[in-house]
Amino acid sequence: MTTPINLLLLPPQDRYFHFINTTAETGEIWTILDKNGDFALFEIDNKTVLSFWPEEAFIESNLTPDWKDCIPYKLTIDTLQEIIIPKIRQNNYYINVFPVEAKTGYLVNLNDFVQDLNEELE
């Protein structure tokens, strides 16, 4: 099993596959909420992005001064499928999976994300 410190050293695509596998196993996804209680969104390459992590422990390294008021928030797979995915689709957001130390993780569009997660859930 990969230790948490080793996960942080993996390239973004490897962290993405770890995220997909872990999410399928645990049924949980972690994101962050801003000080108003809304999902924390940001821009990468002119794309609005929502970030996800496989575990709460990996979020802290991303809470830079701009995000210091954000708090970790756990989602279930059901909440993701019923509420979050429709919101992402409606707003044409991208997903930033498993960023570390405030650096971009694996940037993925919704269709690819859903396909990869569904394949792992099967």
Short mmCIF file of N, CA and C in Angstrom, two decimals:
data_model
loop_
_atom_site.label_atom_id
_atom_site.label_comp_id
_atom_site.label_asym_id
_atom_site.label_seq_id
_atom_site.Cartn_x
_atom_site.Cartn_y
_atom_site.Cartn_z
N MET A 1 0.85 -1.19 0.00
CA MET A 1 0.00 0.00 0.00
C MET A 1 0.89 1.25 0.00
N THR A 2 0.49 2.25 -0.75
CA THR A 2 1.25 3.49 -0.84
C THR A 2 0.99 4.34 0.40
N THR A 3 2.05 4.84 1.00
CA THR A 3 1.89 5.68 2.19
C THR A 3 1.49 7.09 1.75
N PRO A 4 0.87 7.86 2.65
CA PRO A 4 0.43 9.21 2.27
C PRO A 4 1.54 10.09 1.72
N ILE A 5 2.72 10.04 2.31
CA ILE A 5 3.81 10.90 1.81
C ILE A 5 4.20 10.49 0.39
N ASN A 6 4.21 9.20 0.11
CA ASN A 6 4.53 8.74 -1.24
C ASN A 6 3.47 9.17 -2.24
N LEU A 7 2.21 9.21 -1.82
CA LEU A 7 1.14 9.66 -2.71
C LEU A 7 1.36 11.09 -3.16
N LEU A 8 1.83 11.92 -2.25
CA LEU A 8 2.05 13.33 -2.58
C LEU A 8 3.15 13.51 -3.62
N LEU A 9 4.02 12.54 -3.72
CA LEU A 9 5.14 12.62 -4.67
C LEU A 9 4.80 12.05 -6.04
N LEU A 10 3.67 11.37 -6.15
CA LEU A 10 3.28 10.78 -7.43
C LEU A 10 2.90 11.86 -8.43
N PRO A 11 3.04 11.58 -9.72
CA PRO A 11 2.57 12.53 -10.74
C PRO A 11 1.04 12.64 -10.67
N PRO A 12 0.49 13.75 -11.16
CA PRO A 12 -0.96 13.98 -11.09
C PRO A 12 -1.81 12.82 -11.62
N GLN A 13 -1.43 12.23 -12.74
CA GLN A 13 -2.26 11.14 -13.30
C GLN A 13 -2.28 9.93 -12.37
N ASP A 14 -1.19 9.61 -11.72
CA ASP A 14 -1.16 8.50 -10.77
C ASP A 14 -2.00 8.81 -9.54
N ARG A 15 -1.95 10.06 -9.07
CA ARG A 15 -2.80 10.46 -7.95
C ARG A 15 -4.27 10.36 -8.34
N TYR A 16 -4.58 10.69 -9.59
CA TYR A 16 -5.95 10.59 -10.09
C TYR A 16 -6.44 9.15 -10.00
N PHE A 17 -5.65 8.21 -10.48
CA PHE A 17 -6.08 6.81 -10.44
C PHE A 17 -6.19 6.30 -9.01
N HIS A 18 -5.31 6.78 -8.13
CA HIS A 18 -5.44 6.44 -6.71
C HIS A 18 -6.77 7.00 -6.17
N PHE A 19 -7.08 8.22 -6.54
CA PHE A 19 -8.33 8.85 -6.10
C PHE A 19 -9.54 8.02 -6.57
N ILE A 20 -9.57 7.64 -7.84
CA ILE A 20 -10.70 6.87 -8.38
C ILE A 20 -10.85 5.56 -7.62
N ASN A 21 -9.74 4.86 -7.40
CA ASN A 21 -9.76 3.59 -6.70
C ASN A 21 -10.25 3.76 -5.26
N THR A 22 -9.69 4.74 -4.55
CA THR A 22 -10.06 4.99 -3.16
C THR A 22 -11.52 5.40 -3.04
N THR A 23 -11.98 6.24 -3.94
CA THR A 23 -13.38 6.69 -3.91
C THR A 23 -14.33 5.52 -4.12
N ALA A 24 -13.99 4.64 -5.04
CA ALA A 24 -14.83 3.46 -5.28
C ALA A 24 -14.87 2.56 -4.05
N GLU A 25 -13.75 2.46 -3.35
CA GLU A 25 -13.69 1.61 -2.15
C GLU A 25 -14.42 2.22 -0.96
N THR A 26 -14.23 3.52 -0.73
CA THR A 26 -14.77 4.15 0.48
C THR A 26 -16.14 4.77 0.28
N GLY A 27 -16.47 5.13 -0.96
CA GLY A 27 -17.73 5.82 -1.22
C GLY A 27 -17.70 7.27 -0.79
N GLU A 28 -16.50 7.81 -0.56
CA GLU A 28 -16.35 9.19 -0.10
C GLU A 28 -15.47 10.01 -1.03
N ILE A 29 -15.78 11.29 -1.08
CA ILE A 29 -14.98 12.27 -1.81
C ILE A 29 -14.88 13.50 -0.92
N TRP A 30 -13.72 14.11 -0.91
CA TRP A 30 -13.53 15.32 -0.12
C TRP A 30 -13.32 16.51 -1.03
N THR A 31 -13.90 17.64 -0.64
CA THR A 31 -13.72 18.90 -1.34
C THR A 31 -13.59 19.98 -0.27
N ILE A 32 -13.62 21.24 -0.68
CA ILE A 32 -13.58 22.32 0.31
C ILE A 32 -14.71 23.30 0.05
N LEU A 33 -15.17 23.88 1.15
CA LEU A 33 -16.18 24.93 1.11
C LEU A 33 -15.52 26.25 1.48
N ASP A 34 -16.00 27.33 0.85
CA ASP A 34 -15.46 28.64 1.19
C ASP A 34 -16.11 29.17 2.46
N LYS A 35 -15.74 30.37 2.87
CA LYS A 35 -16.26 30.93 4.13
C LYS A 35 -17.76 31.15 4.12
N ASN A 36 -18.36 31.16 2.92
CA ASN A 36 -19.82 31.33 2.81
C ASN A 36 -20.55 29.99 2.77
N GLY A 37 -19.79 28.89 2.83
CA GLY A 37 -20.40 27.57 2.79
C GLY A 37 -20.67 27.06 1.38
N ASP A 38 -20.12 27.75 0.37
CA ASP A 38 -20.27 27.32 -1.02
C ASP A 38 -19.05 26.50 -1.43
N PHE A 39 -19.22 25.67 -2.46
CA PHE A 39 -18.07 24.94 -2.96
C PHE A 39 -17.02 25.93 -3.44
N ALA A 40 -15.78 25.71 -3.03
CA ALA A 40 -14.68 26.60 -3.42
C ALA A 40 -14.29 26.31 -4.86
N LEU A 41 -14.46 27.29 -5.71
CA LEU A 41 -14.13 27.17 -7.13
C LEU A 41 -12.97 28.09 -7.44
N PHE A 42 -12.20 27.74 -8.45
CA PHE A 42 -11.14 28.63 -8.91
C PHE A 42 -10.92 28.42 -10.39
N GLU A 43 -10.06 29.24 -10.96
CA GLU A 43 -9.81 29.22 -12.41
C GLU A 43 -8.44 28.62 -12.73
N ILE A 44 -8.43 27.72 -13.70
CA ILE A 44 -7.18 27.19 -14.26
C ILE A 44 -7.35 27.22 -15.77
N ASP A 45 -6.45 27.90 -16.45
CA ASP A 45 -6.50 27.97 -17.92
C ASP A 45 -7.89 28.35 -18.43
N ASN A 46 -8.47 29.37 -17.84
CA ASN A 46 -9.80 29.87 -18.22
C ASN A 46 -10.92 28.84 -18.03
N LYS A 47 -10.71 27.87 -17.15
CA LYS A 47 -11.74 26.88 -16.82
C LYS A 47 -12.06 27.02 -15.34
N THR A 48 -13.34 26.99 -15.01
CA THR A 48 -13.74 26.99 -13.61
C THR A 48 -13.63 25.56 -13.10
N VAL A 49 -12.99 25.42 -11.95
CA VAL A 49 -12.59 24.11 -11.46
C VAL A 49 -13.09 23.88 -10.03
N LEU A 50 -13.53 22.67 -9.78
CA LEU A 50 -13.89 22.19 -8.45
C LEU A 50 -12.88 21.10 -8.10
N SER A 51 -12.28 21.17 -6.92
CA SER A 51 -11.23 20.21 -6.53
C SER A 51 -11.80 19.10 -5.66
N PHE A 52 -11.25 17.90 -5.87
CA PHE A 52 -11.61 16.73 -5.08
C PHE A 52 -10.35 16.05 -4.57
N TRP A 53 -10.45 15.44 -3.37
CA TRP A 53 -9.38 14.66 -2.78
C TRP A 53 -9.95 13.34 -2.27
N PRO A 54 -9.10 12.31 -2.14
CA PRO A 54 -9.60 11.03 -1.66
C PRO A 54 -9.79 10.97 -0.14
N GLU A 55 -9.07 11.84 0.57
CA GLU A 55 -9.14 11.86 2.03
C GLU A 55 -8.95 13.28 2.53
N GLU A 56 -9.53 13.56 3.68
CA GLU A 56 -9.42 14.89 4.28
C GLU A 56 -7.97 15.30 4.54
N ALA A 57 -7.14 14.36 4.94
CA ALA A 57 -5.76 14.66 5.31
C ALA A 57 -4.96 15.32 4.20
N PHE A 58 -5.33 15.11 2.95
CA PHE A 58 -4.58 15.66 1.83
C PHE A 58 -4.96 17.10 1.50
N ILE A 59 -5.99 17.61 2.12
CA ILE A 59 -6.48 18.95 1.79
C ILE A 59 -5.61 20.05 2.39
N GLU A 60 -5.10 19.82 3.57
CA GLU A 60 -4.41 20.88 4.32
C GLU A 60 -3.29 21.55 3.54
N SER A 61 -2.51 20.80 2.77
CA SER A 61 -1.39 21.41 2.04
C SER A 61 -1.86 22.39 0.97
N ASN A 62 -3.14 22.40 0.67
CA ASN A 62 -3.69 23.29 -0.35
C ASN A 62 -4.33 24.54 0.21
N LEU A 63 -4.44 24.62 1.51
CA LEU A 63 -5.11 25.77 2.12
C LEU A 63 -4.12 26.92 2.31
N THR A 64 -3.76 27.51 1.18
CA THR A 64 -2.85 28.64 1.14
C THR A 64 -3.55 29.86 1.74
N PRO A 65 -2.84 30.97 1.91
CA PRO A 65 -3.49 32.16 2.46
C PRO A 65 -4.81 32.55 1.75
N ASP A 66 -4.87 32.38 0.44
CA ASP A 66 -6.11 32.70 -0.27
C ASP A 66 -7.25 31.78 0.11
N TRP A 67 -6.94 30.59 0.59
CA TRP A 67 -7.94 29.58 0.92
C TRP A 67 -7.99 29.28 2.41
N LYS A 68 -7.36 30.11 3.25
CA LYS A 68 -7.25 29.79 4.67
C LYS A 68 -8.60 29.70 5.38
N ASP A 69 -9.63 30.34 4.84
CA ASP A 69 -10.95 30.29 5.46
C ASP A 69 -11.80 29.11 4.96
N CYS A 70 -11.23 28.31 4.07
CA CYS A 70 -11.97 27.16 3.54
C CYS A 70 -11.90 26.00 4.53
N ILE A 71 -12.94 25.15 4.45
CA ILE A 71 -12.98 23.99 5.33
C ILE A 71 -13.23 22.72 4.50
N PRO A 72 -12.64 21.60 4.93
CA PRO A 72 -12.88 20.33 4.24
C PRO A 72 -14.34 19.92 4.36
N TYR A 73 -14.83 19.26 3.32
CA TYR A 73 -16.23 18.83 3.30
C TYR A 73 -16.32 17.46 2.62
N LYS A 74 -16.94 16.51 3.31
CA LYS A 74 -17.05 15.15 2.78
C LYS A 74 -18.35 14.98 2.00
N LEU A 75 -18.23 14.35 0.83
CA LEU A 75 -19.37 14.01 -0.01
C LEU A 75 -19.45 12.49 -0.12
N THR A 76 -20.66 11.98 -0.23
CA THR A 76 -20.83 10.57 -0.53
C THR A 76 -20.94 10.41 -2.05
N ILE A 77 -20.77 9.20 -2.52
CA ILE A 77 -20.96 8.93 -3.96
C ILE A 77 -22.38 9.31 -4.38
N ASP A 78 -23.36 9.01 -3.53
CA ASP A 78 -24.75 9.35 -3.87
C ASP A 78 -24.93 10.85 -4.03
N THR A 79 -24.36 11.63 -3.11
CA THR A 79 -24.45 13.09 -3.21
C THR A 79 -23.74 13.58 -4.47
N LEU A 80 -22.60 12.98 -4.76
CA LEU A 80 -21.88 13.34 -5.98
C LEU A 80 -22.76 13.11 -7.20
N GLN A 81 -23.36 11.93 -7.29
CA GLN A 81 -24.15 11.58 -8.47
C GLN A 81 -25.46 12.37 -8.57
N GLU A 82 -26.11 12.60 -7.45
CA GLU A 82 -27.42 13.24 -7.46
C GLU A 82 -27.38 14.76 -7.49
N ILE A 83 -26.36 15.35 -6.87
CA ILE A 83 -26.35 16.81 -6.72
C ILE A 83 -25.14 17.45 -7.40
N ILE A 84 -23.95 16.94 -7.16
CA ILE A 84 -22.74 17.60 -7.62
C ILE A 84 -22.53 17.44 -9.12
N ILE A 85 -22.67 16.24 -9.64
CA ILE A 85 -22.47 16.03 -11.07
C ILE A 85 -23.42 16.89 -11.91
N PRO A 86 -24.72 16.94 -11.57
CA PRO A 86 -25.59 17.85 -12.34
C PRO A 86 -25.15 19.31 -12.27
N LYS A 87 -24.65 19.75 -11.10
CA LYS A 87 -24.18 21.13 -10.95
C LYS A 87 -22.93 21.36 -11.82
N ILE A 88 -22.02 20.39 -11.82
CA ILE A 88 -20.81 20.50 -12.64
C ILE A 88 -21.20 20.56 -14.12
N ARG A 89 -22.12 19.68 -14.52
CA ARG A 89 -22.56 19.63 -15.92
C ARG A 89 -23.24 20.95 -16.32
N GLN A 90 -24.13 21.44 -15.49
CA GLN A 90 -24.86 22.67 -15.77
C GLN A 90 -23.94 23.87 -15.94
N ASN A 91 -22.88 23.92 -15.15
CA ASN A 91 -21.97 25.07 -15.16
C ASN A 91 -20.71 24.85 -15.98
N ASN A 92 -20.60 23.66 -16.58
CA ASN A 92 -19.45 23.32 -17.42
C ASN A 92 -18.13 23.44 -16.65
N TYR A 93 -18.13 23.01 -15.38
CA TYR A 93 -16.92 23.02 -14.58
C TYR A 93 -16.02 21.86 -14.99
N TYR A 94 -14.75 22.01 -14.69
CA TYR A 94 -13.79 20.92 -14.77
C TYR A 94 -13.51 20.44 -13.35
N ILE A 95 -12.87 19.29 -13.24
CA ILE A 95 -12.56 18.74 -11.93
C ILE A 95 -11.04 18.66 -11.80
N ASN A 96 -10.56 19.19 -10.70
CA ASN A 96 -9.14 19.17 -10.36
C ASN A 96 -8.97 18.10 -9.29
N VAL A 97 -8.47 16.93 -9.69
CA VAL A 97 -8.40 15.80 -8.78
C VAL A 97 -7.04 15.73 -8.10
N PHE A 98 -7.10 15.77 -6.77
CA PHE A 98 -5.96 15.54 -5.90
C PHE A 98 -4.82 16.53 -6.12
N PRO A 99 -5.11 17.84 -6.06
CA PRO A 99 -4.01 18.80 -6.07
C PRO A 99 -3.21 18.68 -4.76
N VAL A 100 -1.94 19.02 -4.83
CA VAL A 100 -1.10 19.01 -3.63
C VAL A 100 -0.29 20.30 -3.57
N GLU A 101 -0.14 20.80 -2.36
CA GLU A 101 0.63 22.02 -2.11
C GLU A 101 0.24 23.15 -3.04
N ALA A 102 -1.06 23.31 -3.22
CA ALA A 102 -1.64 24.38 -4.04
C ALA A 102 -1.23 24.32 -5.50
N LYS A 103 -0.77 23.15 -5.95
CA LYS A 103 -0.45 22.95 -7.36
C LYS A 103 -1.54 22.10 -7.99
N THR A 104 -1.83 22.37 -9.24
CA THR A 104 -2.89 21.67 -9.94
C THR A 104 -2.68 20.16 -9.87
N GLY A 105 -3.79 19.47 -9.65
CA GLY A 105 -3.77 18.01 -9.68
C GLY A 105 -4.00 17.54 -11.11
N TYR A 106 -4.82 16.52 -11.25
CA TYR A 106 -5.15 16.00 -12.58
C TYR A 106 -6.44 16.68 -13.02
N LEU A 107 -6.36 17.50 -14.05
CA LEU A 107 -7.52 18.24 -14.55
C LEU A 107 -8.29 17.35 -15.52
N VAL A 108 -9.57 17.13 -15.25
CA VAL A 108 -10.36 16.19 -16.04
C VAL A 108 -11.75 16.78 -16.30
N ASN A 109 -12.29 16.48 -17.49
CA ASN A 109 -13.66 16.93 -17.76
C ASN A 109 -14.63 15.95 -17.11
N LEU A 110 -15.86 16.36 -16.99
CA LEU A 110 -16.86 15.58 -16.28
C LEU A 110 -17.10 14.22 -16.93
N ASN A 111 -17.21 14.16 -18.24
CA ASN A 111 -17.50 12.89 -18.91
C ASN A 111 -16.43 11.84 -18.61
N ASP A 112 -15.16 12.22 -18.71
CA ASP A 112 -14.08 11.28 -18.44
C ASP A 112 -14.06 10.86 -16.97
N PHE A 113 -14.31 11.82 -16.09
CA PHE A 113 -14.34 11.54 -14.66
C PHE A 113 -15.43 10.52 -14.34
N VAL A 114 -16.62 10.77 -14.84
CA VAL A 114 -17.76 9.87 -14.58
C VAL A 114 -17.48 8.48 -15.16
N GLN A 115 -16.96 8.43 -16.35
CA GLN A 115 -16.65 7.15 -16.98
C GLN A 115 -15.63 6.37 -16.15
N ASP A 116 -14.55 7.02 -15.74
CA ASP A 116 -13.51 6.35 -14.95
C ASP A 116 -14.05 5.87 -13.61
N LEU A 117 -14.83 6.71 -12.94
CA LEU A 117 -15.39 6.33 -11.66
C LEU A 117 -16.39 5.18 -11.79
N ASN A 118 -17.25 5.27 -12.79
CA ASN A 118 -18.24 4.20 -13.01
C ASN A 118 -17.58 2.86 -13.32
N GLU A 119 -16.52 2.90 -14.13
CA GLU A 119 -15.79 1.66 -14.44
C GLU A 119 -15.19 1.06 -13.18
N GLU A 120 -14.66 1.88 -12.31
CA GLU A 120 -14.07 1.37 -11.07
C GLU A 120 -15.15 0.88 -10.10
N LEU A 121 -16.30 1.52 -10.10
CA LEU A 121 -17.40 1.09 -9.23
C LEU A 121 -17.95 -0.27 -9.66
N GLU A 122 -17.88 -0.57 -10.94
CA GLU A 122 -18.38 -1.86 -11.44
C GLU A 122 -17.44 -2.95 -11.01
#
